[in-house]
Coordinates of N, CA and C in Angstrom, one line a residue:
Chain L
A241 N 30.4 8.8 -15.1 CA 29.0 8.2 -15.4 C 29.4 7.4 -16.7
Q242 N 28.5 6.4 -16.6 CA 28.6 5.3 -17.6 C 27.3 5.3 -18.5
S243 N 27.2 4.8 -19.7 CA 26.1 4.6 -20.3 C 26.2 3.7 -21.5
V244 N 25.1 3.3 -22.0 CA 25.2 2.2 -23.1 C 24.3 2.7 -24.2
T245 N 24.6 2.6 -25.4 CA 23.7 2.6 -26.5 C 23.6 1.4 -27.3
Q246 N 22.4 1.1 -27.7 CA 22.3 -0.2 -28.6 C 21.6 0.4 -29.8
L247 N 22.3 0.4 -30.9 CA 21.7 0.8 -32.1 C 20.8 -0.1 -32.6
G248 N 19.7 0.3 -33.1 CA 18.6 -0.6 -33.4 C 18.0 -1.2 -32.3
S249 N 16.7 -0.9 -32.3 CA 15.8 -1.4 -31.2 C 15.2 -2.7 -31.6
H250 N 15.0 -2.9 -33.0 CA 14.5 -4.1 -33.5 C 15.5 -4.5 -34.8
V251 N 15.8 -5.6 -34.5 CA 16.8 -6.5 -35.9 C 16.1 -7.6 -36.4
S252 N 15.9 -7.8 -37.6 CA 15.3 -9.0 -38.1 C 16.4 -9.6 -39.0
V253 N 16.4 -10.9 -38.8 CA 17.4 -11.8 -39.6 C 16.7 -13.0 -40.2
S254 N 17.1 -13.5 -41.1 CA 16.6 -14.8 -41.6 C 17.4 -15.9 -40.8
E255 N 16.6 -17.1 -40.6 CA 17.2 -18.3 -40.1 C 18.6 -18.6 -41.0
G256 N 19.6 -18.9 -40.1 CA 20.9 -19.2 -40.8 C 21.9 -17.9 -41.1
A257 N 21.2 -16.8 -41.1 CA 22.0 -15.6 -41.4 C 22.9 -15.3 -40.2
L258 N 23.8 -14.0 -40.4 CA 24.8 -13.6 -39.4 C 23.8 -12.8 -38.5
V259 N 24.1 -12.8 -37.3 CA 23.4 -11.9 -36.2 C 24.4 -10.8 -35.8
L260 N 24.1 -9.8 -35.8 CA 24.9 -8.8 -35.4 C 24.1 -7.5 -34.5
L261 N 24.2 -7.6 -33.4 CA 23.6 -6.5 -32.4 C 24.7 -5.6 -31.8
R262 N 24.4 -4.3 -32.1 CA 25.4 -3.4 -31.8 C 25.4 -2.6 -30.5
C263 N 26.4 -2.4 -29.9 CA 26.6 -2.0 -28.4 C 27.6 -0.9 -28.4
N264 N 27.3 0.3 -28.0 CA 28.4 1.2 -27.7 C 28.5 1.7 -26.1
Y265 N 29.4 1.7 -25.6 CA 29.4 2.2 -24.4 C 30.2 3.5 -24.0
S266 N 30.0 4.1 -22.9 CA 30.8 5.4 -22.5 C 31.1 5.0 -21.1
S267 N 32.1 5.3 -20.5 CA 32.5 4.8 -19.3 C 34.0 5.6 -19.1
S268 N 34.2 6.3 -17.8 CA 35.2 7.0 -17.4 C 36.4 6.2 -16.7
V269 N 36.0 4.8 -16.6 CA 37.1 3.8 -16.1 C 37.1 2.8 -16.8
P270 N 37.9 1.8 -16.8 CA 37.7 0.6 -17.7 C 36.7 0.0 -17.3
P271 N 35.8 -0.3 -18.5 CA 34.4 -1.0 -18.1 C 34.6 -2.5 -17.8
Y272 N 33.7 -3.1 -17.4 CA 33.2 -4.5 -17.6 C 31.9 -4.3 -18.3
L273 N 31.8 -5.4 -19.2 CA 30.8 -5.4 -20.2 C 29.9 -6.7 -20.2
F274 N 28.8 -6.6 -20.6 CA 27.9 -7.6 -20.4 C 26.8 -7.9 -21.6
W275 N 26.4 -9.1 -21.8 CA 25.2 -9.0 -22.8 C 24.3 -10.0 -22.1
Y276 N 23.1 -9.6 -22.1 CA 22.1 -10.7 -21.4 C 21.0 -10.7 -22.5
V277 N 20.5 -11.9 -22.1 CA 19.1 -12.2 -23.3 C 18.0 -12.4 -22.1
Q278 N 16.6 -11.9 -22.8 CA 15.4 -11.9 -22.1 C 14.5 -12.6 -23.0
Y279 N 14.1 -14.0 -22.6 CA 12.9 -14.4 -23.4 C 11.7 -13.9 -22.8
P280 N 10.6 -13.9 -23.7 CA 9.1 -13.6 -23.3 C 9.1 -13.9 -21.7
N281 N 8.6 -13.1 -20.9 CA 8.0 -13.4 -19.4 C 9.1 -14.2 -18.8
Q282 N 10.5 -14.1 -19.1 CA 11.4 -14.7 -18.1 C 12.2 -13.7 -17.6
G283 N 13.4 -13.9 -16.9 CA 14.3 -13.1 -16.3 C 15.4 -13.0 -17.5
L284 N 16.6 -12.3 -16.9 CA 17.8 -12.0 -17.5 C 18.6 -13.0 -17.7
Q285 N 19.1 -13.3 -18.7 CA 20.1 -14.5 -18.5 C 21.4 -14.2 -19.3
L286 N 22.5 -14.4 -18.6 CA 23.8 -13.8 -19.0 C 24.3 -14.7 -20.0
L287 N 24.8 -13.9 -21.2 CA 25.4 -14.6 -22.4 C 26.7 -14.5 -22.4
L288 N 27.2 -13.5 -22.1 CA 28.6 -13.6 -22.0 C 29.2 -12.1 -21.3
K289 N 30.5 -12.2 -21.0 CA 30.9 -10.9 -20.2 C 32.4 -10.8 -20.7
Y290 N 33.0 -9.4 -20.5 CA 34.3 -8.9 -20.8 C 34.5 -8.4 -19.4
T291 N 35.8 -8.9 -19.2 CA 36.2 -8.4 -17.5 C 37.9 -8.0 -17.8
S292 N 38.0 -7.7 -18.9 CA 39.5 -7.2 -19.2 C 40.4 -8.2 -19.4
A293 N 40.1 -9.1 -19.9 CA 41.1 -10.5 -20.2 C 41.2 -10.5 -21.7
A294 N 40.6 -11.4 -22.3 CA 40.8 -11.5 -23.9 C 39.6 -10.6 -24.3
T295 N 39.9 -9.9 -25.5 CA 38.9 -8.8 -26.1 C 37.8 -9.5 -26.8
L296 N 38.1 -10.7 -27.4 CA 37.1 -11.7 -27.9 C 36.5 -12.6 -26.9
V297 N 35.3 -12.5 -26.6 CA 34.5 -13.4 -25.5 C 33.6 -14.1 -26.2
K298 N 33.7 -15.4 -25.9 CA 32.8 -16.4 -26.4 C 31.5 -16.7 -25.2
G299 N 30.4 -16.7 -25.6 CA 29.2 -17.0 -24.5 C 28.6 -18.3 -24.9
I300 N 27.5 -18.4 -24.3 CA 26.5 -19.4 -24.6 C 25.8 -19.3 -26.0
N301 N 25.3 -20.6 -26.3 CA 24.4 -20.5 -27.4 C 25.1 -20.0 -28.9
G302 N 26.5 -20.1 -28.8 CA 27.1 -19.8 -30.0 C 27.3 -18.2 -30.3
F303 N 27.0 -17.4 -29.3 CA 27.2 -16.1 -29.4 C 28.8 -15.5 -28.9
E304 N 29.0 -14.6 -29.4 CA 30.5 -13.9 -29.1 C 30.4 -12.4 -29.2
A305 N 31.2 -11.8 -28.5 CA 31.5 -10.4 -28.6 C 32.9 -9.9 -28.5
E306 N 33.2 -8.9 -29.2 CA 34.4 -8.3 -29.3 C 34.7 -7.1 -28.5
F307 N 35.3 -6.9 -27.7 CA 35.6 -5.5 -27.1 C 36.7 -4.6 -27.7
K308 N 36.2 -3.6 -28.3 CA 37.1 -2.5 -29.1 C 37.1 -1.4 -28.3
K309 N 38.4 -1.0 -27.7 CA 38.3 0.1 -27.1 C 38.4 1.4 -27.8
S310 N 39.1 1.3 -28.8 CA 39.3 2.4 -29.9 C 37.8 2.9 -30.3
E311 N 37.0 2.0 -30.4 CA 35.6 2.2 -30.9 C 34.7 2.2 -29.9
T312 N 34.9 2.0 -28.7 CA 34.1 1.9 -27.5 C 33.0 1.2 -27.8
S313 N 33.2 -0.1 -28.2 CA 32.2 -1.0 -28.8 C 32.4 -2.4 -28.1
F314 N 31.2 -3.0 -28.3 CA 31.0 -4.5 -27.7 C 29.9 -5.0 -28.6
H315 N 30.1 -5.2 -29.8 CA 28.9 -5.9 -30.6 C 29.1 -7.4 -30.3
L316 N 27.6 -7.8 -30.3 CA 27.5 -9.2 -30.2 C 27.0 -9.9 -31.6
T317 N 27.8 -10.8 -31.9 CA 27.6 -11.6 -33.0 C 27.3 -13.3 -32.9
K318 N 26.6 -13.7 -33.8 CA 26.3 -15.3 -33.9 C 26.4 -15.7 -35.5
P319 N 27.2 -16.5 -35.9 CA 27.3 -16.5 -37.3 C 26.2 -17.0 -38.0
S320 N 25.2 -17.8 -37.2 CA 24.1 -18.6 -38.1 C 23.1 -18.4 -37.0
A321 N 21.8 -17.6 -37.3 CA 20.7 -17.4 -36.4 C 19.9 -18.7 -36.5
H322 N 19.3 -19.0 -35.4 CA 18.5 -20.0 -34.9 C 17.0 -19.4 -34.6
M323 N 15.9 -20.2 -34.8 CA 14.6 -19.6 -34.6 C 14.7 -19.5 -33.1
S324 N 15.5 -20.1 -32.1 CA 15.3 -19.9 -30.9 C 16.0 -18.9 -30.3
D325 N 16.8 -18.0 -31.2 CA 17.4 -16.9 -30.6 C 16.6 -15.6 -30.6
A326 N 15.4 -15.9 -31.1 CA 14.5 -14.7 -31.1 C 14.2 -14.2 -29.7
A327 N 14.5 -13.1 -29.0 CA 14.4 -12.6 -27.7 C 14.7 -11.0 -27.8
E328 N 14.9 -10.7 -26.4 CA 15.5 -9.2 -26.4 C 16.8 -9.4 -25.9
Y329 N 17.5 -8.7 -26.4 CA 19.1 -8.8 -26.0 C 19.5 -7.4 -25.4
F330 N 20.1 -7.3 -24.3 CA 20.4 -6.2 -23.5 C 22.0 -6.1 -23.3
C331 N 22.7 -5.0 -23.7 CA 24.0 -4.6 -23.4 C 24.0 -4.0 -22.1
A332 N 24.8 -4.1 -21.1 CA 24.9 -3.6 -20.0 C 26.6 -3.1 -19.7
V333 N 26.8 -2.3 -19.0 CA 28.2 -1.7 -18.5 C 28.2 -1.6 -16.9
S334 N 29.3 -1.9 -16.5 CA 29.6 -1.8 -15.1 C 31.1 -1.4 -14.9
D335 N 31.5 -0.3 -13.7 CA 32.7 -0.2 -13.9 C 33.5 -0.8 -12.4
L336 N 32.7 -1.7 -12.1 CA 33.1 -2.5 -10.8 C 33.5 -1.7 -9.7
T337 N 33.1 -0.6 -9.3 CA 33.4 -0.1 -8.1 C 32.9 -0.9 -7.1
S338 N 33.2 -0.6 -5.8 CA 32.8 -1.5 -4.9 C 31.0 -1.8 -4.9
G339 N 30.3 -1.1 -5.0 CA 28.8 -1.4 -5.2 C 28.2 -1.1 -6.3
S340 N 28.9 -1.4 -7.3 CA 28.7 -0.9 -8.8 C 27.6 -1.2 -9.3
R341 N 26.8 -0.3 -10.0 CA 25.5 -1.0 -10.7 C 25.8 -1.2 -12.2
L342 N 24.8 -2.2 -12.7 CA 24.9 -2.4 -14.0 C 24.1 -1.3 -14.6
T343 N 24.6 -0.6 -15.8 CA 23.7 0.0 -16.5 C 23.2 -0.3 -17.9
F344 N 22.1 -0.6 -18.1 CA 21.5 -1.2 -19.4 C 21.4 -0.3 -20.5
G345 N 21.6 -0.9 -21.7 CA 21.0 -0.1 -22.8 C 19.6 -0.3 -23.1
E346 N 19.0 0.2 -24.0 CA 17.6 0.1 -24.1 C 17.1 -1.4 -24.7
G347 N 18.1 -2.1 -25.2 CA 17.5 -3.4 -25.5 C 17.5 -3.3 -27.2
T348 N 17.6 -4.7 -27.6 CA 17.3 -5.0 -29.1 C 16.7 -6.3 -29.1
Q349 N 15.4 -5.9 -29.7 CA 14.6 -7.0 -30.1 C 14.9 -7.9 -31.2
L350 N 15.4 -9.0 -31.2 CA 15.7 -9.9 -32.4 C 14.7 -10.8 -32.7
T351 N 14.2 -10.6 -34.0 CA 13.4 -11.6 -34.8 C 13.9 -12.5 -35.7
V352 N 13.9 -13.5 -35.7 CA 14.3 -14.7 -36.6 C 13.4 -15.2 -37.7
N353 N 13.5 -15.1 -38.9 CA 12.3 -15.3 -39.8 C 12.7 -16.5 -40.4
P354 N 11.7 -17.5 -40.8 CA 12.2 -18.8 -41.4 C 12.6 -18.5 -42.8
Chain Q
E112 N 23.2 -25.7 -11.6 CA 23.5 -24.5 -11.6 C 22.8 -23.6 -10.5
P113 N 23.5 -22.9 -9.9 CA 22.9 -22.0 -8.6 C 22.0 -20.9 -9.4
E114 N 21.0 -20.8 -8.6 CA 19.9 -19.7 -9.2 C 19.6 -18.8 -7.9
V115 N 19.2 -17.5 -8.5 CA 18.5 -16.5 -7.5 C 17.2 -16.7 -7.7
T116 N 16.5 -16.9 -6.6 CA 15.0 -17.2 -6.4 C 14.2 -15.9 -6.0
Q117 N 13.1 -15.8 -6.7 CA 12.3 -14.5 -6.2 C 11.0 -15.0 -6.0
T118 N 10.4 -14.5 -5.2 CA 9.0 -14.8 -4.8 C 8.2 -13.7 -4.4
P119 N 7.0 -13.5 -4.7 CA 6.1 -14.2 -5.6 C 6.5 -13.8 -7.0
S120 N 6.1 -14.7 -8.1 CA 6.3 -14.3 -9.4 C 5.4 -13.4 -9.9
H121 N 4.2 -13.2 -9.1 CA 3.3 -12.2 -9.6 C 2.6 -11.6 -8.4
Q122 N 2.5 -10.4 -8.4 CA 2.1 -9.6 -7.1 C 0.9 -8.5 -7.5
V123 N -0.4 -8.7 -7.0 CA -1.2 -7.7 -7.4 C -1.4 -6.9 -6.1
T124 N -1.5 -5.6 -6.2 CA -1.8 -4.7 -4.9 C -2.5 -3.6 -5.0
Q125 N -3.3 -3.0 -4.0 CA -3.9 -1.8 -4.2 C -3.0 -0.7 -4.1
M126 N -3.4 0.6 -4.9 CA -2.4 1.6 -4.6 C -2.7 2.0 -3.0
G127 N -1.3 2.4 -2.5 CA -1.2 2.7 -1.1 C -1.0 1.7 0.0
Q128 N -1.0 0.4 -0.7 CA -0.9 -0.7 0.1 C 0.9 -0.8 0.2
E129 N 1.4 -1.5 1.1 CA 2.8 -1.8 1.2 C 3.1 -3.2 0.7
V130 N 4.0 -3.6 -0.1 CA 4.4 -4.6 -0.5 C 5.6 -5.2 -0.3
I131 N 6.2 -6.5 0.1 CA 7.4 -6.9 0.1 C 7.6 -7.9 -0.9
L132 N 8.8 -7.5 -1.5 CA 9.2 -8.7 -2.5 C 10.3 -9.2 -2.0
R133 N 10.5 -10.6 -2.2 CA 11.6 -11.3 -1.6 C 12.3 -12.3 -2.7
C134 N 13.6 -12.0 -2.0 CA 14.8 -12.8 -3.0 C 15.7 -13.6 -2.3
V135 N 16.0 -14.9 -3.0 CA 17.1 -15.6 -2.1 C 18.4 -15.6 -3.1
P136 N 19.3 -14.8 -2.6 CA 20.3 -15.0 -3.6 C 21.3 -16.1 -3.6
I137 N 22.4 -16.2 -4.4 CA 23.0 -17.7 -4.4 C 23.9 -17.4 -3.1
S138 N 24.1 -18.6 -2.7 CA 24.6 -18.6 -1.1 C 25.8 -17.9 -0.7
N139 N 27.0 -18.1 -1.7 CA 28.4 -17.5 -1.6 C 28.4 -16.3 -2.3
H140 N 27.3 -15.5 -2.6 CA 27.5 -14.3 -3.2 C 27.5 -13.1 -2.3
L141 N 28.2 -12.0 -2.6 CA 28.2 -11.1 -1.4 C 27.8 -9.7 -2.0
Y142 N 27.4 -9.6 -3.0 CA 26.9 -8.2 -3.6 C 25.2 -8.6 -4.0
F143 N 24.3 -7.7 -3.6 CA 22.9 -7.9 -3.9 C 22.4 -6.7 -4.7
Y144 N 21.5 -6.9 -5.6 CA 20.9 -5.7 -6.2 C 19.4 -5.8 -6.5
W145 N 18.7 -4.7 -6.6 CA 17.4 -4.7 -7.1 C 17.5 -3.7 -8.5
Y146 N 16.6 -4.3 -9.4 CA 16.4 -3.6 -10.7 C 14.9 -3.6 -10.7
R147 N 14.5 -2.7 -11.8 CA 13.2 -2.8 -12.4 C 13.0 -2.6 -13.7
Q148 N 12.2 -3.2 -14.2 CA 11.7 -2.9 -15.7 C 10.2 -2.5 -15.9
I149 N 10.1 -1.3 -16.2 CA 8.7 -1.0 -16.7 C 8.4 -1.5 -17.8
L150 N 7.2 -2.0 -18.2 CA 6.8 -2.6 -19.2 C 7.2 -1.8 -20.6
G151 N 8.0 -2.4 -21.5 CA 8.4 -1.8 -22.7 C 9.5 -1.0 -22.5
Q152 N 10.3 -0.7 -21.6 CA 11.3 0.1 -21.0 C 12.5 -0.7 -20.8
K153 N 13.5 0.0 -20.6 CA 14.8 -0.7 -20.2 C 15.0 -1.1 -18.7
V154 N 15.9 -2.0 -18.5 CA 16.0 -2.3 -17.1 C 16.9 -1.3 -16.3
E155 N 16.1 -0.9 -15.1 CA 16.9 0.4 -14.4 C 17.2 -0.1 -12.9
F156 N 18.3 0.3 -12.6 CA 19.0 0.1 -11.4 C 18.2 0.8 -10.1
L157 N 18.1 0.1 -9.2 CA 17.4 0.5 -8.0 C 18.5 0.8 -6.8
V158 N 19.1 -0.3 -6.6 CA 19.8 -0.2 -5.3 C 20.8 -1.4 -5.4
S159 N 22.1 -1.0 -4.8 CA 23.2 -2.2 -4.5 C 23.2 -2.2 -2.8
F160 N 23.6 -3.6 -2.5 CA 23.8 -3.8 -1.0 C 24.8 -4.9 -0.8
Y161 N 25.7 -4.2 0.1 CA 27.0 -5.1 0.2 C 27.4 -4.9 1.8
N162 N 28.0 -5.9 2.3 CA 28.3 -5.9 3.7 C 27.3 -5.3 4.6
N163 N 26.1 -5.8 4.4 CA 24.7 -5.5 5.1 C 24.4 -3.8 5.2
E164 N 24.8 -3.4 4.0 CA 24.4 -1.8 4.1 C 24.4 -1.5 2.6
I165 N 23.4 -0.5 2.1 CA 23.3 0.0 0.8 C 24.7 0.5 0.3
S166 N 25.1 0.3 -0.4 CA 26.5 0.7 -1.2 C 25.9 2.0 -2.2
E167 N 24.9 1.8 -2.9 CA 24.5 2.8 -3.9 C 23.1 2.5 -4.0
K168 N 22.5 3.9 -4.3 CA 21.1 3.6 -4.8 C 20.6 4.8 -5.9
S169 N 19.8 4.5 -6.8 CA 19.7 5.4 -7.7 C 18.6 6.4 -7.4
E170 N 18.2 7.6 -8.3 CA 17.2 8.5 -8.1 C 15.9 8.0 -7.8
I171 N 15.8 6.7 -8.5 CA 14.3 6.1 -8.4 C 14.2 5.5 -6.8
F172 N 15.1 5.1 -6.0 CA 15.0 4.7 -4.8 C 14.8 5.6 -3.7
D173 N 13.5 6.2 -3.8 CA 13.4 7.2 -2.7 C 13.0 6.6 -1.4
D174 N 12.3 7.6 -0.6 CA 12.1 7.1 0.9 C 11.0 5.9 1.0
Q175 N 10.2 5.8 0.0 CA 9.3 4.7 -0.2 C 9.9 3.2 -0.2
F176 N 10.9 3.3 -0.6 CA 11.6 2.0 -1.0 C 12.5 1.7 0.3
S177 N 12.8 0.5 0.7 CA 13.9 0.0 1.6 C 14.3 -1.3 1.4
V178 N 15.4 -1.8 1.8 CA 15.8 -3.2 1.5 C 16.3 -3.7 2.9
E179 N 16.4 -5.1 2.9 CA 17.0 -5.6 4.2 C 17.2 -6.9 3.8
R180 N 18.4 -7.4 4.7 CA 18.7 -8.9 4.5 C 18.7 -9.3 5.7
P181 N 17.5 -9.8 6.2 CA 17.0 -10.0 7.6 C 17.6 -11.1 8.4
D182 N 18.1 -12.1 7.6 CA 18.5 -13.3 8.2 C 19.6 -14.0 7.6
G183 N 20.4 -13.4 6.7 CA 21.5 -14.0 5.8 C 21.4 -14.7 4.8
S184 N 20.0 -14.9 4.5 CA 19.7 -15.7 3.3 C 18.6 -15.0 2.3
N185 N 17.7 -14.5 3.0 CA 16.8 -13.5 2.2 C 17.2 -12.2 2.0
F186 N 16.8 -11.5 0.7 CA 17.0 -10.1 0.5 C 15.7 -9.5 0.0
T187 N 15.2 -8.5 0.7 CA 13.9 -8.1 0.6 C 13.9 -6.5 0.1
L188 N 12.9 -6.3 -0.8 CA 12.6 -5.1 -1.3 C 11.3 -4.7 -0.6
K189 N 11.2 -3.4 -0.3 CA 9.8 -3.2 0.7 C 9.7 -1.8 0.0
I190 N 8.2 -1.8 -0.5 CA 7.6 -0.3 -1.0 C 6.4 -0.3 -0.3
R191 N 6.6 1.0 0.6 CA 5.8 1.6 1.7 C 4.4 1.8 1.0
S192 N 4.2 2.5 0.3 CA 2.9 2.9 -0.2 C 3.0 3.1 -1.6
T193 N 2.5 2.0 -2.2 CA 2.6 1.8 -3.8 C 1.7 2.7 -4.6
K194 N 2.5 3.2 -5.7 CA 1.6 4.1 -6.5 C 1.6 3.4 -7.8
L195 N 0.7 3.9 -8.8 CA 0.3 2.9 -10.1 C 1.6 2.9 -10.7
E196 N 2.5 3.9 -10.8 CA 3.8 3.9 -11.5 C 4.7 3.2 -10.9
D197 N 4.6 2.5 -9.8 CA 5.4 1.2 -9.4 C 5.2 -0.1 -10.0
S198 N 4.1 -0.2 -10.9 CA 3.8 -1.3 -11.5 C 4.9 -1.7 -12.5
A199 N 5.6 -2.8 -12.4 CA 7.1 -2.9 -13.3 C 7.3 -4.4 -12.8
M200 N 8.3 -5.0 -13.6 CA 9.0 -6.2 -13.5 C 10.1 -5.7 -12.5
Y201 N 10.1 -6.6 -11.1 CA 11.3 -6.2 -10.4 C 12.3 -7.6 -10.7
F202 N 13.4 -7.1 -10.7 CA 14.6 -8.2 -10.8 C 15.6 -8.0 -9.5
C203 N 15.8 -9.2 -8.8 CA 16.7 -9.3 -7.7 C 18.0 -9.8 -8.6
A204 N 19.4 -9.5 -8.2 CA 20.4 -9.9 -8.9 C 21.6 -10.0 -7.7
S205 N 22.4 -10.8 -7.9 CA 23.5 -11.1 -7.0 C 24.8 -11.6 -7.7
R206 N 25.8 -11.1 -7.2 CA 27.3 -11.6 -7.9 C 28.1 -11.9 -6.5
Q207 N 29.2 -12.9 -6.9 CA 30.2 -13.2 -5.9 C 31.2 -12.4 -5.7
G208 N 31.8 -11.6 -6.5 CA 32.9 -10.7 -6.5 C 33.0 -9.7 -7.3
R209 N 34.0 -8.8 -7.4 CA 34.0 -7.6 -8.2 C 34.2 -8.0 -9.8
S210 N 34.6 -9.2 -10.0 CA 34.8 -9.4 -11.5 C 33.9 -10.6 -12.1
S211 N 33.1 -10.7 -11.1 CA 31.9 -11.8 -11.6 C 31.0 -11.4 -12.3
G212 N 30.3 -12.3 -12.9 CA 29.1 -11.8 -13.8 C 27.8 -11.6 -12.7
Y213 N 26.5 -10.8 -12.9 CA 25.8 -10.9 -12.3 C 24.5 -11.7 -12.4
T214 N 24.0 -12.5 -11.4 CA 23.2 -13.6 -11.8 C 21.6 -13.1 -11.4
F215 N 20.7 -12.9 -12.5 CA 19.6 -12.4 -12.1 C 18.5 -13.3 -11.9
G216 N 17.4 -13.1 -10.8 CA 16.4 -14.1 -10.7 C 15.6 -13.8 -11.8
S217 N 14.2 -14.6 -11.8 CA 13.2 -14.5 -12.8 C 12.4 -13.2 -12.7
G218 N 12.5 -12.8 -11.9 CA 11.6 -11.3 -11.3 C 10.0 -11.6 -10.7
T219 N 9.7 -10.4 -10.3 CA 8.4 -10.5 -9.4 C 7.8 -9.5 -10.4
R220 N 6.6 -9.6 -10.9 CA 5.7 -8.7 -11.8 C 4.7 -8.1 -10.8
L221 N 5.0 -6.9 -10.4 CA 4.2 -6.1 -9.6 C 3.2 -5.2 -10.3
T222 N 1.8 -5.7 -10.1 CA 0.8 -4.6 -10.6 C 0.1 -3.9 -9.6
V223 N 0.1 -2.6 -9.8 CA -0.6 -1.8 -8.7 C -1.9 -1.3 -9.3
V224 N -2.9 -1.5 -8.7 CA -4.5 -1.2 -9.2 C -5.0 -0.2 -8.3

């Protein structure tokens, strides 16, 4: 079974500050990991994915995440927050078996203060 | 950029009625999914579909739910007799292959009254 834990349901940063959203996973097989962003009343947009290639993954909008197997983590970072980054962020894991499901974390609501 | 298209964007139905939620996945994608998100909660897996059959379903996906790919382009989720607790945002997703990302549609907000 696989699971995802996102530490902090709400994170608040100042504009220009570092964004760090935490994600830890549990998987019995090598995982594929994803970060999605959801803006109010919209769908889920893929930010980035880890699929067993480079451990540091760069995504859209200046976000990146690093896969750390020893820590079972896949934290999302952005060096400098922008007001437009305010949204809900979901970490998700899949083990990529043939019909595999994405298992989502609870989500982290990011607020960016001016 | 190819998109997953879902219709309608919002549907209101009376308890006990049947609803069909429609999705058009990306044309060269092979794997199809339905997820739901109850207001304020996390996104939950319902069902995955590959090679014209269900490949996995969650405990949520009971006998009142069914999926179909009737014509090679549409992918539908039917709820036979809706309950108040079925009110949620329903997302369709598709992916091309096993190492591909999942592309989600914008969702259908289902309100059962």
